[in-house]
Amino acid sequence: MSQRTATATPSGLGPSAAEQLARQRMHRPKRVDRITDLVGNTPLVRLHHIEQDCPGVELWAKCEFTNPGGSVKDRPALRMISDALAKGLLQGKRLIDSTSGNTGIAYSMVGAALGIPVTLVMPQNVSAPRKQVTSAYGTELVFSDPMEGSDGAIVLARQMVEAAPDEWFYPNQYANENNPLAHYHGTAVEIWQQTHGRVTHFVTGIGTSGTVVGTSRRLHELGAEVGRHVQCIAMQPDDAMHGLEGLKHLPSSLVPAIYDAGVLDDTVWMPTDEGWDMTDRLADAEGLFVGHSSGGNVAAALRIAKQLAARGETGVIVTVLCDRGDRYFVPLEWEKRYVW
Ligand SMILES: Cc1ncc(COP(=O)(O)O)c(C=O)c1O
């Protein structure tokens, strides 16, 4: 790695904003006013066992599964909704979007906490747990043609918005700048503080690209303030037909409007098997039971760690644990009674 080179601004004017930030400690509140106050400020955990083959390289992972909705998507959902509330865009309207995954759960959690009605459009054939978890928050579900997949849900949501624009607020996470901004102002700053400005590499997978674009943009700025370049690397599945839930293979997908290749130093292409094997290893070796995109992220971080170690270099590599593994199990049937 390139060791941290500067400790004070050359002009002698005192520590830069980046240096001041690095010295600040992050505090998780013990008492909050509402559940949305618990979004962000997630812990950073060191992966001692997985890094052990790479002497001199530290591997760290951001525990985004500790967000109250259970995933990294709580951050953009909260920021998109807060921004819409501040601009009066939600007045008398329902939030509508076409997601059945983590973003749907995040909208549902934030909507319930802030009193905003939410409608999610999803293909009729999505799994029962996805329908159950989102409707447990009081979210209205509209089903699209199962033969048309997630694109069919997007089209139906857009048609509903076009038919009655005054009834709906459509955040569109693929084009909404508040998605990367949530990570620019949150995830990146936290990583900088939690590593005391020592982070050398950041790597994470692309879904909407909000996490990698927003975090990388800010880490580049913070590194530049102290005369360092933080390497920011995207991970993508290596094939259009992949099993890394939540991630996109951009060469075969619609490229999100918020995607900005200019903030990325490199891309790691990840086979499904390598991501799944690392998911198993994280549970077994580190006690971290996380989803498969998290396994892919750590596998990508380990590849970078091995390259550094092979060159005799040191480094502080940070990646993201996007959600927990139990999200991919079928939960108990939701019943309003106890069965003894
Ligand atoms: C499980 C999982 N991992 C990773 C991501 C990627 O995050 P982003 O949309 O910020 O690129 C998502 C996004 O929905 C996700 O659900």
Coordinates of C-alpha atoms and ligand atoms in Angstrom, one line a residue:
M1 CA 0.0 0.0 0.0
S2 CA 1.0 3.6 -0.2
Q3 CA 1.5 4.4 3.5
R4 CA -0.2 7.5 4.8
T5 CA 2.2 10.2 3.8
A6 CA 0.9 13.5 5.1
T7 CA 0.0 14.2 8.8
A8 CA -0.4 18.0 8.5
T9 CA -1.2 20.4 5.7
P10 CA 2.0 21.6 4.0
S11 CA 1.1 25.2 4.7
G12 CA 1.3 24.6 8.4
L13 CA -2.3 25.8 8.8
G14 CA -3.1 22.8 11.0
P15 CA -4.9 19.5 10.3
S16 CA -7.1 19.2 7.2
A17 CA -10.8 18.3 7.4
A18 CA -9.8 14.8 6.5
E19 CA -7.4 14.5 9.3
Q20 CA -9.8 16.0 11.8
L21 CA -12.5 13.5 10.6
A22 CA -10.0 10.6 11.0
R23 CA -9.5 11.6 14.7
Q24 CA -13.2 11.7 15.5
R25 CA -14.7 8.7 17.2
M26 CA -18.0 7.3 15.9
H27 CA -20.7 6.8 18.4
R28 CA -23.7 4.5 18.1
P29 CA -26.6 6.1 20.0
K30 CA -28.0 4.1 23.0
R31 CA -31.4 5.9 23.0
V32 CA -33.2 7.3 20.0
D33 CA -36.3 9.1 19.1
R34 CA -37.4 6.8 16.3
I35 CA -36.1 3.7 14.5
T36 CA -34.9 5.7 11.5
D37 CA -32.3 7.4 13.8
L38 CA -30.6 4.0 13.9
V39 CA -29.8 3.9 10.2
G40 CA -26.1 4.2 9.5
N41 CA -23.1 4.4 12.0
T42 CA -22.7 0.7 11.4
P43 CA -19.7 -1.2 13.0
L44 CA -16.6 -2.1 11.1
V45 CA -15.4 -5.7 11.9
R46 CA -11.9 -7.1 11.2
L47 CA -11.8 -10.4 9.3
H48 CA -8.9 -11.9 11.2
H49 CA -9.2 -15.5 9.9
I50 CA -9.7 -14.6 6.3
E51 CA -6.8 -12.1 6.2
Q52 CA -4.3 -14.5 7.8
D53 CA -2.9 -15.8 4.5
C54 CA -2.0 -12.2 3.5
P55 CA 0.6 -10.9 6.0
G56 CA 0.7 -7.2 6.4
V57 CA -2.8 -6.7 4.9
E58 CA -5.8 -5.9 7.1
L59 CA -9.3 -6.9 5.9
W60 CA -12.3 -5.0 7.4
A61 CA -16.0 -5.3 6.6
K62 CA -18.8 -2.7 7.2
C63 CA -21.7 -4.5 9.0
E64 CA -24.6 -3.0 7.0
F65 CA -26.8 -5.9 8.2
T66 CA -27.0 -4.0 11.6
N67 CA -29.2 -1.3 10.0
P68 CA -32.8 -1.6 11.4
G69 CA -34.3 -2.8 8.1
G70 CA -31.5 -5.4 7.9
S71 CA -29.5 -4.1 4.9
V72 CA -27.3 -1.4 3.3
K73 CA -30.5 -0.2 1.5
D74 CA -31.8 1.5 4.6
R75 CA -29.4 4.4 4.0
P76 CA -30.5 5.4 0.5
A77 CA -34.2 4.7 1.3
L78 CA -34.1 7.1 4.3
R79 CA -32.2 9.8 2.4
M80 CA -34.5 9.6 -0.7
I81 CA -37.6 9.8 1.6
S82 CA -36.2 12.5 3.8
D83 CA -35.3 14.6 0.8
A84 CA -38.8 14.1 -0.7
L85 CA -40.4 15.1 2.6
A86 CA -38.2 18.2 2.8
K87 CA -39.2 19.3 -0.7
G88 CA -42.9 18.5 -0.1
L89 CA -42.9 15.8 -2.8
L90 CA -44.7 13.3 -0.6
Q91 CA -47.6 15.6 0.4
G92 CA -50.8 13.6 0.1
K93 CA -49.1 10.9 -2.0
R94 CA -48.1 7.3 -1.6
L95 CA -44.5 6.2 -2.3
I96 CA -44.4 3.6 -5.1
D97 CA -41.5 1.5 -6.5
S98 CA -40.9 -1.8 -8.2
T99 CA -38.6 -3.7 -5.8
S100 CA -39.2 -6.8 -3.8
G101 CA -35.7 -7.0 -2.3
N102 CA -33.8 -5.1 0.3
T103 CA -34.9 -1.7 -1.0
G104 CA -38.6 -2.7 -0.7
I105 CA -38.0 -3.7 3.0
A106 CA -36.1 -0.4 3.6
Y107 CA -38.9 1.7 2.1
S108 CA -41.5 -0.3 4.1
M109 CA -39.6 0.2 7.4
V110 CA -38.9 3.9 6.9
G111 CA -42.5 4.4 5.6
A112 CA -44.0 2.7 8.6
A113 CA -41.8 4.8 11.0
L114 CA -42.5 8.1 9.4
G115 CA -46.2 7.5 8.6
I116 CA -45.7 7.4 4.8
P117 CA -47.9 4.9 2.9
V118 CA -45.9 2.6 0.6
T119 CA -46.9 0.6 -2.5
L120 CA -44.5 -2.0 -4.0
V121 CA -45.0 -3.5 -7.4
M122 CA -43.5 -7.0 -7.7
P123 CA -43.9 -10.0 -10.0
Q124 CA -46.7 -12.3 -8.8
N125 CA -44.2 -15.2 -8.5
V126 CA -41.7 -13.6 -6.1
S127 CA -41.1 -15.7 -3.0
A128 CA -43.6 -15.8 -0.2
P129 CA -41.1 -14.4 2.4
R130 CA -40.6 -11.2 0.3
K131 CA -44.4 -10.7 0.2
Q132 CA -44.7 -11.5 3.9
V133 CA -41.9 -9.3 5.2
T134 CA -42.9 -6.2 3.2
S135 CA -46.6 -6.6 4.0
A136 CA -45.8 -7.1 7.7
Y137 CA -44.8 -3.4 7.7
G138 CA -48.2 -2.4 6.3
T139 CA -47.0 -2.0 2.7
E140 CA -49.5 -2.5 -0.1
L141 CA -48.4 -5.0 -2.7
V142 CA -49.4 -4.9 -6.4
F143 CA -48.5 -7.9 -8.5
S144 CA -47.2 -7.7 -12.1
D145 CA -47.2 -10.5 -14.7
P146 CA -44.9 -13.3 -13.5
M147 CA -43.8 -14.0 -17.1
E148 CA -42.4 -10.4 -17.4
G149 CA -40.0 -10.6 -14.5
S150 CA -38.6 -7.6 -12.7
D151 CA -38.8 -5.5 -15.9
G152 CA -42.6 -6.1 -16.0
A153 CA -42.8 -4.7 -12.4
I154 CA -40.8 -1.6 -13.4
V155 CA -43.1 -1.0 -16.4
L156 CA -46.3 -1.5 -14.4
A157 CA -45.1 0.9 -11.7
R158 CA -44.2 3.5 -14.3
Q159 CA -47.7 3.0 -16.0
M160 CA -49.4 3.5 -12.6
V161 CA -47.4 6.7 -12.0
E162 CA -48.1 8.1 -15.5
A163 CA -51.8 7.3 -15.2
A164 CA -52.1 9.3 -11.9
P165 CA -49.0 11.4 -11.3
D166 CA -50.6 13.3 -8.4
E167 CA -51.2 10.1 -6.4
W168 CA -47.6 8.8 -6.4
F169 CA -44.1 9.7 -5.4
Y170 CA -41.7 7.5 -7.4
P171 CA -38.1 7.7 -5.9
N172 CA -36.4 5.7 -8.7
Q173 CA -33.3 4.6 -6.9
Y174 CA -31.4 4.0 -10.1
A175 CA -31.5 7.7 -11.0
N176 CA -31.9 9.4 -7.7
E177 CA -28.7 11.2 -6.6
N178 CA -29.8 10.8 -2.9
N179 CA -28.9 7.1 -3.3
P180 CA -25.1 7.7 -3.8
L181 CA -25.3 10.8 -1.5
A182 CA -26.4 8.6 1.4
H183 CA -23.0 6.8 1.1
Y184 CA -21.0 9.9 0.3
H185 CA -22.2 11.6 3.5
G186 CA -22.5 8.4 5.5
T187 CA -20.7 5.1 4.6
A188 CA -17.5 6.8 3.3
V189 CA -17.1 9.2 6.3
E190 CA -17.7 6.4 8.7
I191 CA -15.0 4.2 7.0
W192 CA -12.6 7.1 7.2
Q193 CA -13.2 7.6 10.9
Q194 CA -13.3 3.9 11.8
T195 CA -9.9 3.3 10.1
H196 CA -8.5 6.6 11.4
G197 CA -7.9 7.6 7.8
R198 CA -5.8 4.4 7.1
V199 CA -8.1 2.8 4.5
T200 CA -6.1 2.1 1.3
H201 CA -8.7 0.1 -0.7
F202 CA -12.5 0.0 -0.9
V203 CA -14.3 -2.7 -2.8
T204 CA -18.0 -3.5 -3.1
G205 CA -20.5 -5.0 -5.6
I206 CA -22.9 -3.1 -7.9
G207 CA -26.7 -3.3 -7.6
T208 CA -27.9 0.2 -8.3
S209 CA -24.2 1.3 -7.9
G210 CA -25.2 3.8 -5.1
T211 CA -22.8 2.2 -2.5
V212 CA -19.7 2.0 -4.7
V213 CA -20.2 5.3 -6.5
G214 CA -21.1 7.5 -3.4
T215 CA -18.5 5.9 -1.1
S216 CA -15.7 6.0 -3.6
R217 CA -16.4 9.6 -4.6
R218 CA -15.9 10.7 -1.0
L219 CA -13.0 8.4 -0.1
H220 CA -11.1 9.8 -3.1
E221 CA -11.7 13.3 -1.8
L222 CA -10.7 12.5 1.8
G223 CA -7.6 10.7 0.6
A224 CA -6.6 13.6 -1.7
E225 CA -6.8 16.0 1.3
V226 CA -4.0 14.1 3.0
G227 CA -2.0 13.4 -0.3
R228 CA -3.1 9.8 -0.7
H229 CA -5.1 7.9 -3.4
V230 CA -7.6 5.4 -2.0
Q231 CA -8.1 2.6 -4.5
C232 CA -11.8 2.2 -5.1
I233 CA -12.9 -1.0 -6.9
A234 CA -16.3 -2.3 -8.0
M235 CA -17.2 -6.0 -8.0
Q236 CA -19.6 -7.4 -10.6
P237 CA -20.8 -11.0 -11.2
D238 CA -18.8 -12.4 -14.1
D239 CA -21.9 -13.7 -15.9
A240 CA -25.4 -12.5 -16.8
M241 CA -26.9 -15.6 -15.3
H242 CA -25.5 -15.4 -11.8
G243 CA -26.5 -16.3 -8.2
L244 CA -25.2 -13.2 -6.3
E245 CA -28.6 -11.8 -5.2
G246 CA -28.8 -8.0 -5.3
L247 CA -26.0 -7.5 -7.8
K248 CA -26.0 -6.6 -11.5
H249 CA -23.8 -7.7 -14.4
L250 CA -23.7 -4.4 -16.1
P251 CA -22.6 -5.6 -19.6
S252 CA -26.0 -7.4 -19.9
S253 CA -28.1 -4.9 -17.9
L254 CA -29.6 -1.4 -18.1
V255 CA -26.8 0.8 -16.7
P256 CA -28.2 2.9 -13.8
A257 CA -28.1 6.7 -14.4
I258 CA -26.2 7.2 -11.1
Y259 CA -23.4 4.9 -12.2
D260 CA -20.2 6.8 -12.7
A261 CA -17.2 4.7 -13.9
G262 CA -15.0 7.8 -13.4
V263 CA -14.8 7.2 -9.6
L264 CA -13.7 3.6 -10.0
D265 CA -10.1 2.5 -10.3
D266 CA -10.9 -1.1 -11.3
T267 CA -13.5 -3.8 -11.5
V268 CA -13.3 -7.3 -10.1
W269 CA -15.3 -10.0 -12.0
M270 CA -16.7 -12.5 -9.5
P271 CA -17.9 -16.0 -10.3
T272 CA -21.0 -17.1 -8.3
D273 CA -19.2 -20.1 -6.8
E274 CA -16.3 -18.0 -5.4
G275 CA -18.9 -15.6 -3.8
W276 CA -20.9 -18.5 -2.4
D277 CA -17.9 -20.3 -1.0
M278 CA -16.7 -17.2 0.8
T279 CA -20.3 -16.7 2.2
D280 CA -19.9 -20.2 3.8
R281 CA -16.4 -19.4 5.0
L282 CA -17.6 -16.1 6.6
A283 CA -20.1 -18.0 8.7
D284 CA -17.8 -20.8 9.6
A285 CA -14.5 -18.9 10.1
E286 CA -15.7 -15.5 11.3
G287 CA -19.2 -16.1 12.8
L288 CA -20.6 -13.7 10.1
F289 CA -23.8 -15.2 8.6
V290 CA -24.4 -12.9 5.6
G291 CA -26.0 -12.9 2.2
H292 CA -24.2 -14.0 -1.0
S293 CA -23.4 -10.4 -2.3
S294 CA -21.4 -10.0 1.0
G295 CA -19.6 -13.2 0.2
G296 CA -18.8 -11.9 -3.2
N297 CA -17.5 -8.6 -1.7
V298 CA -15.2 -10.3 0.8
A299 CA -13.9 -12.7 -2.0
A300 CA -13.1 -9.6 -4.1
A301 CA -11.3 -8.0 -1.1
L302 CA -9.3 -11.2 -0.5
R303 CA -8.2 -11.3 -4.1
I304 CA -6.9 -7.7 -3.7
A305 CA -5.3 -8.7 -0.3
K306 CA -3.5 -11.6 -1.9
Q307 CA -2.1 -9.4 -4.8
L308 CA -0.8 -6.9 -2.2
A309 CA 0.8 -9.6 -0.1
A310 CA 2.4 -11.3 -3.1
R311 CA 4.1 -8.0 -3.9
G312 CA 5.2 -7.6 -0.2
E313 CA 3.0 -4.6 0.2
T314 CA 0.7 -3.7 3.2
G315 CA -2.8 -2.4 3.0
V316 CA -6.1 -1.7 4.9
I317 CA -8.9 -3.0 2.7
V318 CA -12.6 -2.3 3.5
T319 CA -15.6 -4.0 2.0
V320 CA -19.3 -4.2 2.8
L321 CA -21.5 -6.9 4.4
C322 CA -24.8 -5.9 2.7
D323 CA -27.4 -8.1 4.6
R324 CA -27.8 -11.1 6.8
G325 CA -28.0 -14.7 5.6
D326 CA -31.2 -15.5 7.3
R327 CA -32.9 -13.1 4.9
Y328 CA -32.6 -15.9 2.3
F329 CA -34.4 -18.5 4.5
V330 CA -38.1 -19.0 4.4
P331 CA -39.4 -17.5 7.6
L332 CA -42.2 -19.0 9.8
E333 CA -45.7 -18.4 8.5
W334 CA -46.8 -15.0 10.0
E335 CA -49.5 -15.8 12.5
K336 CA -51.3 -13.6 14.8
R337 CA -51.5 -16.2 17.5
Y338 CA -49.1 -18.4 19.5
V339 CA -49.0 -22.1 18.9
W340 CA -48.0 -23.9 22.1
Ligands
LIG1 C1 -28.1 -7.9 -1.1 C2 -27.6 -6.7 -1.8 N1 -26.3 -6.6 -2.0 C3 -25.8 -5.5 -2.6 C4 -26.6 -4.5 -3.2 C5 -25.9 -3.4 -4.0 O1 -26.1 -2.1 -3.5 P1 -26.2 -0.9 -4.4 O2 -27.6 -0.8 -4.9 O3 -25.8 0.3 -3.5 O4 -25.2 -1.0 -5.5 C6 -27.9 -4.6 -3.0 C7 -28.8 -3.6 -3.6 O5 -30.0 -3.8 -3.6 C8 -28.5 -5.8 -2.3 O6 -29.8 -5.9 -2.1

